[in-house]
One Martini backbone bead per residue (centre of mass of N, CA, C, O) as a GRO file, in nm:
protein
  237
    1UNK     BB    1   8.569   7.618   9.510
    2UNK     BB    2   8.715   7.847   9.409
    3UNK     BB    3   8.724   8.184   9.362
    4UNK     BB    4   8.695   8.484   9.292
    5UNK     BB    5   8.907   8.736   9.252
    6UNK     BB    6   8.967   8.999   9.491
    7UNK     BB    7   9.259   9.102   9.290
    8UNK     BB    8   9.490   9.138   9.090
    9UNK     BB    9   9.675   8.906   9.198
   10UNK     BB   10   9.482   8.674   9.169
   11UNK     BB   11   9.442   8.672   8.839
   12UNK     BB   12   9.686   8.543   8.810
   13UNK     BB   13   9.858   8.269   8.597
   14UNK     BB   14  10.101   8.068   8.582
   15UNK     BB   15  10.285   7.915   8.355
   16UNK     BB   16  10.432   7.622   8.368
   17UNK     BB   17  10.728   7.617   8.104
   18UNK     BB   18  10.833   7.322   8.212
   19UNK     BB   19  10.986   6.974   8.245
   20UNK     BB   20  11.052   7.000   8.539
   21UNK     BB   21  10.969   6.943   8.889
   22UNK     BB   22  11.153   7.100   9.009
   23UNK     BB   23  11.177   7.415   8.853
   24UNK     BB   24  10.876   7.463   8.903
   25UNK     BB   25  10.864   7.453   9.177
   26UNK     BB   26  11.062   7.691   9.196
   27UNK     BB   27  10.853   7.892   9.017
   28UNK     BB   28  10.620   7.852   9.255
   29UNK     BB   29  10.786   8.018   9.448
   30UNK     BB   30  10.816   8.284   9.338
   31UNK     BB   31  10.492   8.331   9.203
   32UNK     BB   32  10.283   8.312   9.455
   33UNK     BB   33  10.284   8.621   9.563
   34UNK     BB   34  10.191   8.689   9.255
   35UNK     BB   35   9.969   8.451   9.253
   36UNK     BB   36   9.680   8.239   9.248
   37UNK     BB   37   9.788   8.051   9.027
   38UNK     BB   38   9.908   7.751   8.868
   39UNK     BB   39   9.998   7.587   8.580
   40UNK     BB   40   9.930   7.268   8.474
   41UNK     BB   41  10.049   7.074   8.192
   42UNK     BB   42  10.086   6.822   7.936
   43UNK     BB   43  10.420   6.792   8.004
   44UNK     BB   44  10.447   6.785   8.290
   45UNK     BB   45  10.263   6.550   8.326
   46UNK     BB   46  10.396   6.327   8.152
   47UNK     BB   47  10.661   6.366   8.277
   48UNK     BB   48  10.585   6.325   8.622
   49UNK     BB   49  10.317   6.286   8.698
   50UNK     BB   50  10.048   6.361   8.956
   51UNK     BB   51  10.239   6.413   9.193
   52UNK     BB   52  10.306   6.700   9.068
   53UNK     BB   53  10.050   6.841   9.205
   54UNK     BB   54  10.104   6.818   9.515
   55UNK     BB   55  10.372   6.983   9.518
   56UNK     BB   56  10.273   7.269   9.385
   57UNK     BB   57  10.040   7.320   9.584
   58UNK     BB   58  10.282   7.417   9.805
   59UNK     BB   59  10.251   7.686   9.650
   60UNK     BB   60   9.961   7.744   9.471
   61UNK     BB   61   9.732   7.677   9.364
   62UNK     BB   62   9.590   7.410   9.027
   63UNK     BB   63   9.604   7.426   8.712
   64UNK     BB   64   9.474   7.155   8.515
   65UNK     BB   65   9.599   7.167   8.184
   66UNK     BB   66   9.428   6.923   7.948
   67UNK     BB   67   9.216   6.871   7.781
   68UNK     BB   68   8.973   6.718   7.792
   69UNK     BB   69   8.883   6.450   7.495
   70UNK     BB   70   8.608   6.220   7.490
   71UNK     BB   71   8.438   6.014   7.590
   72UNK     BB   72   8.225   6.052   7.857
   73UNK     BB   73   8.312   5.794   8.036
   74UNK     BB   74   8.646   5.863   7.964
   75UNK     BB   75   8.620   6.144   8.144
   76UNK     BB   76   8.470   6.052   8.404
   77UNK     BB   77   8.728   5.910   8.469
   78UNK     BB   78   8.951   6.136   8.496
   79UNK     BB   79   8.781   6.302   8.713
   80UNK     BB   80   8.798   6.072   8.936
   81UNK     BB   81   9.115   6.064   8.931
   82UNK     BB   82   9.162   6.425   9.011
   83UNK     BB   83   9.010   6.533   9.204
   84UNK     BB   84   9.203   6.370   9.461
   85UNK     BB   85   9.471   6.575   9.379
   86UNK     BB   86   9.361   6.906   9.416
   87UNK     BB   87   9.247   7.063   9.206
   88UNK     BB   88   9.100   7.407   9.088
   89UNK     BB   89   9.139   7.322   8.788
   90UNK     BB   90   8.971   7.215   8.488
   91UNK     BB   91   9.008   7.082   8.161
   92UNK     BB   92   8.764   7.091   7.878
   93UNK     BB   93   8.659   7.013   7.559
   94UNK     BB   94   8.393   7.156   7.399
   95UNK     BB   95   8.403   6.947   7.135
   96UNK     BB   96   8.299   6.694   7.333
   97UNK     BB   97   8.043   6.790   7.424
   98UNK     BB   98   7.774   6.762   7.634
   99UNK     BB   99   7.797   6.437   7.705
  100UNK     BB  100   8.108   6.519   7.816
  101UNK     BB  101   8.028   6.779   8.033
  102UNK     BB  102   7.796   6.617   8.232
  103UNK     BB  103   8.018   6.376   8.301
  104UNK     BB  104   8.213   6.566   8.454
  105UNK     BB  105   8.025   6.723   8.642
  106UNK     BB  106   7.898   6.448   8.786
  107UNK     BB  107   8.129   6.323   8.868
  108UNK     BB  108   8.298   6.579   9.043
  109UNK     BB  109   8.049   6.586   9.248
  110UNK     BB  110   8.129   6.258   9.329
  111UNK     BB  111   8.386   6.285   9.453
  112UNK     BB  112   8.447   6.476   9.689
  113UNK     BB  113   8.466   6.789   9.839
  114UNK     BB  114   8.663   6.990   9.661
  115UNK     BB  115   8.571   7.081   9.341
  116UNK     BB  116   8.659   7.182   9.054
  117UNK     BB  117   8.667   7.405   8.816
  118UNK     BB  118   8.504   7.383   8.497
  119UNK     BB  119   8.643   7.401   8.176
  120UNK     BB  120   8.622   7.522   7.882
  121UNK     BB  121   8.748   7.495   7.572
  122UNK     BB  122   8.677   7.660   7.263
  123UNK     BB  123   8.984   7.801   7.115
  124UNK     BB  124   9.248   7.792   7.027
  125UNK     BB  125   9.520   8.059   7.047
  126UNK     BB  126   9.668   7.909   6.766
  127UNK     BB  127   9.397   8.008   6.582
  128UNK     BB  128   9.305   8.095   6.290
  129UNK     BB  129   9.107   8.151   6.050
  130UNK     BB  130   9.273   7.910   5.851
  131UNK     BB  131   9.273   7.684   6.072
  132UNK     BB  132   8.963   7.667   6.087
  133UNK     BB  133   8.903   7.588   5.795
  134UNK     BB  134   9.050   7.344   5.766
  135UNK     BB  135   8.850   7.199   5.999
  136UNK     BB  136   8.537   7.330   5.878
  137UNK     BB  137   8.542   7.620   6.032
  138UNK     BB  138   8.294   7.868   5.981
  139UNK     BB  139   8.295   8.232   6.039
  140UNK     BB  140   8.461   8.227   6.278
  141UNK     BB  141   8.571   8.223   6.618
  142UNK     BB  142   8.365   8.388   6.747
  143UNK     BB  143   8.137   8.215   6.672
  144UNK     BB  144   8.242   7.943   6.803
  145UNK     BB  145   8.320   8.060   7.093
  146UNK     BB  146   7.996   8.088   7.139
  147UNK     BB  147   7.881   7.852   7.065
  148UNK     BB  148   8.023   7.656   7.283
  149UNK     BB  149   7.987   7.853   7.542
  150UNK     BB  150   7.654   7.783   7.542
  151UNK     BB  151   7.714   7.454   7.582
  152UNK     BB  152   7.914   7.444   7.789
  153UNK     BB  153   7.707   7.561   8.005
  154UNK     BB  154   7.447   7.431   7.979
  155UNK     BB  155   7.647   7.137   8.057
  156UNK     BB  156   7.794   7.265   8.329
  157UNK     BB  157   7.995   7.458   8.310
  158UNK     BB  158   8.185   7.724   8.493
  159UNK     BB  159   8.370   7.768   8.247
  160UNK     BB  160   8.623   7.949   8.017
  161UNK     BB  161   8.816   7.948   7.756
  162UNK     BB  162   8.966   8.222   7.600
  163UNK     BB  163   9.048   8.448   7.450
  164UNK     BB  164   9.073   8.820   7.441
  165UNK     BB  165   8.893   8.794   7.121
  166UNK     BB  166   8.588   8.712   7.300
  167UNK     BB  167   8.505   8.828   7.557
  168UNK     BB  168   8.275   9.033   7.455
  169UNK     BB  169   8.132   8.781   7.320
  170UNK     BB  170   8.062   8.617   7.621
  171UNK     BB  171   7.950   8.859   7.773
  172UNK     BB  172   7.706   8.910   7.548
  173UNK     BB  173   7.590   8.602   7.630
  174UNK     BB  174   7.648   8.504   7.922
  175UNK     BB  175   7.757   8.725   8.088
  176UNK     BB  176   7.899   8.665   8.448
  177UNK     BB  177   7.863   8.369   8.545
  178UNK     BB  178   8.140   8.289   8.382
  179UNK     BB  179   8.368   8.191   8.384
  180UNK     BB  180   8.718   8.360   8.285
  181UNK     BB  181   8.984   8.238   8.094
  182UNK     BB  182   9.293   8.399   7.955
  183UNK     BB  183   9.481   8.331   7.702
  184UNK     BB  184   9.716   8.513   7.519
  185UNK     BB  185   9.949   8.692   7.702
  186UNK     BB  186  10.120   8.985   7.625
  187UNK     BB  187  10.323   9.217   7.724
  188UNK     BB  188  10.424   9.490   7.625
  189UNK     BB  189  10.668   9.376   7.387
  190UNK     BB  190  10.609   9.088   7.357
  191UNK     BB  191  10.638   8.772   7.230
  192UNK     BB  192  10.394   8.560   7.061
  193UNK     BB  193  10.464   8.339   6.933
  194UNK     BB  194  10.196   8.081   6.894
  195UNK     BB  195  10.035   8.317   6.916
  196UNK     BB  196   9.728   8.479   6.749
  197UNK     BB  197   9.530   8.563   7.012
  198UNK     BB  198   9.580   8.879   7.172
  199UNK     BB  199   9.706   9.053   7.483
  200UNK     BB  200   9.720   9.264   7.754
  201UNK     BB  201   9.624   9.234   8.050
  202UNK     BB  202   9.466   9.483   8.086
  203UNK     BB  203   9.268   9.416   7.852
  204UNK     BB  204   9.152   9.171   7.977
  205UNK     BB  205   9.044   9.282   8.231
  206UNK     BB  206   8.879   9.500   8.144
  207UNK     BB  207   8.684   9.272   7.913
  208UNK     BB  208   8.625   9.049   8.145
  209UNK     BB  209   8.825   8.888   8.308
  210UNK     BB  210   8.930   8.707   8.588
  211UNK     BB  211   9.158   8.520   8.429
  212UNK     BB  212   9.530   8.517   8.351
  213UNK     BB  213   9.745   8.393   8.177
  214UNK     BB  214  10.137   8.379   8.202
  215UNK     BB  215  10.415   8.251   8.089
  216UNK     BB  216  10.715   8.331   7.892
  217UNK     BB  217  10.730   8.644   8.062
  218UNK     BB  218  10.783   8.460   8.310
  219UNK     BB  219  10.949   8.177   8.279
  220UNK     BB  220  11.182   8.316   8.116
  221UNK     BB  221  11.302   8.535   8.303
  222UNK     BB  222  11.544   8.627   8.493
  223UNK     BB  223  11.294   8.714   8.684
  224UNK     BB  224  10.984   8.586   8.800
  225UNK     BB  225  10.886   8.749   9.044
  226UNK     BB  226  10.892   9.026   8.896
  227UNK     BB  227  10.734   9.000   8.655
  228UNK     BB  228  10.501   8.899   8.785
  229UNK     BB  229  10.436   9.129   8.950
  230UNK     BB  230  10.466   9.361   8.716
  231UNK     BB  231  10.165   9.251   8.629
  232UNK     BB  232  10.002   9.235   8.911
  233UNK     BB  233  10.065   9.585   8.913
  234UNK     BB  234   9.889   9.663   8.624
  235UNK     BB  235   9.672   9.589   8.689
  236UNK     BB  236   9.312   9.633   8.781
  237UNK     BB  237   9.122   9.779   9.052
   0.00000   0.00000   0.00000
């Protein structure tokens, strides 16, 4: 499994926010320097198939945010088919439950090798509170989000995906022990796009984050190599 990161350009993940792999690639050789992790998501995995993990590894670890949700069986077997393609983090939605994040810690250790750390995504950081009402959950975000990441956790989980308005409510329920991968953010000045629960990287890291997500503020800028720089040059030491 990755370590965790040991500076702060280490805490920086790049989400490669672009559909070709071409592009992509290039991409992640621009923010690698300053860059722990480059994050491979749903619409560049479908349009270009698994091939395309193993060319963004050379140029810098890959986390593969897929947010795998479905029953135990069927999730267990996509994990033992992504796991010897080389991802360093792998996500699976806490909603799938208990037996569905043991089936997939089970599969992962049975891989052979070195595998991924395994995520759960606990709310997405485009929902807020009027959209998880529609969904039929109440209470608001952070409970929903603590609920979640305790049996998250509890289940098999190595850490957890949180909005930045979570942080501080999962360091104070399940302390030091899970990873925190932390989207959601936008440095000061940036546009929050359809992003609701957000912060900058600075005080997420602050909050207790581990590593930091950060996309259209770097995939989109005139310089991506130099906008993750004054990002990861701005976290906290």
């Amino acid at each position: 499994m990755i370590p965790r990161p040991s500076g702060p350009g280490g805490r920086l993940i790049v989400a490669l926010d672009v559909p070709e792999a071409a592009r992509a690639e290039a991409l992640a050789h621009e923010v690698a320097p300053h860059a722990g992790l480059v994050k491979l998501g749903l619409e560049l995995f479908c349009a270009e198939g698994p091939g395309v993990l193993g060319r963004l590894a050379k140029a810098a670890p890959v986390f593969l945010d897929l947010k795998l949700h479905d029953i135990p069986n069927t999730v267990a077997g996509a994990v033992r088919s992504l796991a010897p393609l080389g991802t360093a983090m792998l996500t699976l939605h806490a909603g799938g439950g208990p037996a569905m994040i043991a089936a997939a810690r089970e599969a992962a250790e049975k891989a052979g090798g070195t595998r991924p750390l395994l995520l759960a995504v606990t709310v997405l950081t485009s929902l807020d509170e009027g959209a998880l009402e529609a969904t039929g959950v109440s209470g608001g975000a952070a409970a929903q989000v603590v609920r979640l990441a305790r049996m998250a956790v509890a289940s098999g989980a190595d850490g957890l995906v949180c909005s930045p308005h979570e942080i501080a409510a999962i360091r104070y329920a399940l302390g030091e022990a899970p990873c925190l991968v932390v989207p959601g953010i936008r440095p000061a000045g940036a546009a929050t796009g359809d992003q609701s629960r957000v912060a900058t990287p600075e005080e997420a890291v602050r909050d207790g984050a581990d590593w930091i997500v950060v996309g259209r503020p770097v995939s989109g800028a005139g310089n991506p190599g130099e906008a993750a720089r004054a990002i990861a040059a701005a976290l906290p030491r």
